[in-house]
PDB file of C-alpha atoms in Angstrom:
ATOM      1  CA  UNK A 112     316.318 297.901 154.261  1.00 62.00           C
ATOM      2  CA  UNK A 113     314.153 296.031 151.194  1.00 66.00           C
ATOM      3  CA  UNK A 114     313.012 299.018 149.042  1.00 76.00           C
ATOM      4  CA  UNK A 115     311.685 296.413 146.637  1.00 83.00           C
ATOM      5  CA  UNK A 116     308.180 295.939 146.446  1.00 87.00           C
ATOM      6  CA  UNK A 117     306.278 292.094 146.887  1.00 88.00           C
ATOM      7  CA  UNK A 118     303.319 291.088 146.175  1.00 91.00           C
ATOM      8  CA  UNK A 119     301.165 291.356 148.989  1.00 91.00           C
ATOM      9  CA  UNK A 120     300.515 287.774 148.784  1.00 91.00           C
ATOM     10  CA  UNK A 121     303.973 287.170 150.040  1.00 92.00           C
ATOM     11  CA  UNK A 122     303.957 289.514 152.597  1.00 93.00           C
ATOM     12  CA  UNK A 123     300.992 287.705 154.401  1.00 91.00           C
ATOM     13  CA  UNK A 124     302.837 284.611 153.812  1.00 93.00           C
ATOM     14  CA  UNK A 125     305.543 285.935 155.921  1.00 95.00           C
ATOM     15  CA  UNK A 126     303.311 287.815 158.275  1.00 94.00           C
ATOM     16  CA  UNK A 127     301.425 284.585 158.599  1.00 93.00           C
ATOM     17  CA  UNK A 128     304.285 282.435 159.448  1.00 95.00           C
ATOM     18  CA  UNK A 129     306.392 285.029 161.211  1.00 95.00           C
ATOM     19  CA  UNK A 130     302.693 285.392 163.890  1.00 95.00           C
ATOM     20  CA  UNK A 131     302.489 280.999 164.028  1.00 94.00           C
ATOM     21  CA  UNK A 132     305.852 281.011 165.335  1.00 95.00           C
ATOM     22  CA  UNK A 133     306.225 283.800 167.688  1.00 95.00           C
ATOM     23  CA  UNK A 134     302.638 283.321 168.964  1.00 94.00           C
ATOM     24  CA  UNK A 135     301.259 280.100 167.987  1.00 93.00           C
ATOM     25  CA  UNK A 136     298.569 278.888 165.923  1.00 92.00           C
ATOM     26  CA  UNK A 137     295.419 279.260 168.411  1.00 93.00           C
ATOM     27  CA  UNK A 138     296.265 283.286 168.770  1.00 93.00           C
ATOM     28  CA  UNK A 139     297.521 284.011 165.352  1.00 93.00           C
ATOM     29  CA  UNK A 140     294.129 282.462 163.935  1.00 91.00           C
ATOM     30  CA  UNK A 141     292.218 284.674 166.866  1.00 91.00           C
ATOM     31  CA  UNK A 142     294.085 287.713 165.483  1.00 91.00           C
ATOM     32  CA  UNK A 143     293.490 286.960 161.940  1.00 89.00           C
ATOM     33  CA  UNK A 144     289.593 286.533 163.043  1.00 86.00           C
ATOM     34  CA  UNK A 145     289.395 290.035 163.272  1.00 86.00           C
ATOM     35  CA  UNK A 146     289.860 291.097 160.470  1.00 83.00           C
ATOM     36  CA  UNK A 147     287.417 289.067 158.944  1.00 77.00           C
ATOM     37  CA  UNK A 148     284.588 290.028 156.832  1.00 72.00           C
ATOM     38  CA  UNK A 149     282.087 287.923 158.234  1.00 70.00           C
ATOM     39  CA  UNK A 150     279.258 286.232 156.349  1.00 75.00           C
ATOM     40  CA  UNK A 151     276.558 288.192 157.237  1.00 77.00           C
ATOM     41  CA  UNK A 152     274.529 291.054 155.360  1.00 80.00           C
ATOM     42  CA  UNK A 153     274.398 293.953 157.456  1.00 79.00           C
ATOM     43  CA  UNK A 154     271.785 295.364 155.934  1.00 84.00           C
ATOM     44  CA  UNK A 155     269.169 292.670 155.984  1.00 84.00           C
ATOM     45  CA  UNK A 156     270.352 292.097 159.958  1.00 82.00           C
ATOM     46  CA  UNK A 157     269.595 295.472 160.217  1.00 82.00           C
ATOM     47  CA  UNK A 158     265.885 295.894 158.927  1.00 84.00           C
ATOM     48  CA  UNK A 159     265.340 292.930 161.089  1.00 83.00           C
ATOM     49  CA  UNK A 160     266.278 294.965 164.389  1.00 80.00           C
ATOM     50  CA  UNK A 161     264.569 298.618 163.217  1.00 80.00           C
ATOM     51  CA  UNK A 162     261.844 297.723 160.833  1.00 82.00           C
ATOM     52  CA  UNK A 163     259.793 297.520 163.293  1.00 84.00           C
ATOM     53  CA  UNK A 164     260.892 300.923 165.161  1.00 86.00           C
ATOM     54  CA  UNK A 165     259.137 304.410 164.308  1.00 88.00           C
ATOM     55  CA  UNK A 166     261.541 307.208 164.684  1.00 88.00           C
ATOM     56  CA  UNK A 167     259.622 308.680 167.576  1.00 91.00           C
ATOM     57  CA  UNK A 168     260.283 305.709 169.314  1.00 90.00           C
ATOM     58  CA  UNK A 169     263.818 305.199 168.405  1.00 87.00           C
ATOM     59  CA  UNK A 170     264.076 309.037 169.694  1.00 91.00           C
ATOM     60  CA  UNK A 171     261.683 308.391 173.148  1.00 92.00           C
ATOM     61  CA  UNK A 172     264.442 305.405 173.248  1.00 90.00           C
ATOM     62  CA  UNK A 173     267.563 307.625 173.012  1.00 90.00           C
ATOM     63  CA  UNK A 174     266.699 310.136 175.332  1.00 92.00           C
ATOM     64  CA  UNK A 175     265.191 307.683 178.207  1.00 91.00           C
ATOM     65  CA  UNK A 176     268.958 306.573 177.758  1.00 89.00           C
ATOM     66  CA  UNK A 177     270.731 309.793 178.215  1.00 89.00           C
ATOM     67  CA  UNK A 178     268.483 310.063 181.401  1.00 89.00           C
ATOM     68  CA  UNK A 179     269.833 307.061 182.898  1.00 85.00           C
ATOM     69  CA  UNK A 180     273.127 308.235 185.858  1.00 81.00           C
ATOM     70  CA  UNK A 181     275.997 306.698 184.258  1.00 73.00           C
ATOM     71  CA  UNK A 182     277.900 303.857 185.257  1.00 66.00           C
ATOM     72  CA  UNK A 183     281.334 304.329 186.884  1.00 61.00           C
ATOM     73  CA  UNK A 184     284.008 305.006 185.088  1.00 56.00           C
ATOM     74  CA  UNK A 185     285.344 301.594 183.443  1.00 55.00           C
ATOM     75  CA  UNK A 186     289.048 302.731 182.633  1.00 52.00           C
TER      76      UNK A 186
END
């Protein structure tokens, strides 16, 4: 067991390589996508989707949802 520390650059070196040979490149980079920060402002996606929504709508919304029968079970 390595009880010394590494810089975490090293470590997803390793990771890195260890994932390109043991899975390949095309699903290592799809795994890697996940963790991704993305490029997009939340917040400014956001007011585009609810600026335009009054809170007794979003509410009228919610609730004509909870009314709908549910779906089977998907699991």
């Amino acid at each position: 067991m390595n009880l010394q520390a590494r810089p975490l650059s090293a470590i997803s070196r390793r990771a890195t390589h260890i994932l390109f040979k043991e899975m390949g490149v095309v699903d290592t980079i799809r795994f890697l996508n996940q963790f991704s920060l993305g490029q997009v402002d939340y917040s400014k996606e956001r007011r585009k989707w609810l600026d335009d929504i009054s809170l007794d709508n979003a509410i009228s919304q919610i609730k004509a949802e909870r009314k709908k029968p549910a779906v089977g079970n998907l699991f």
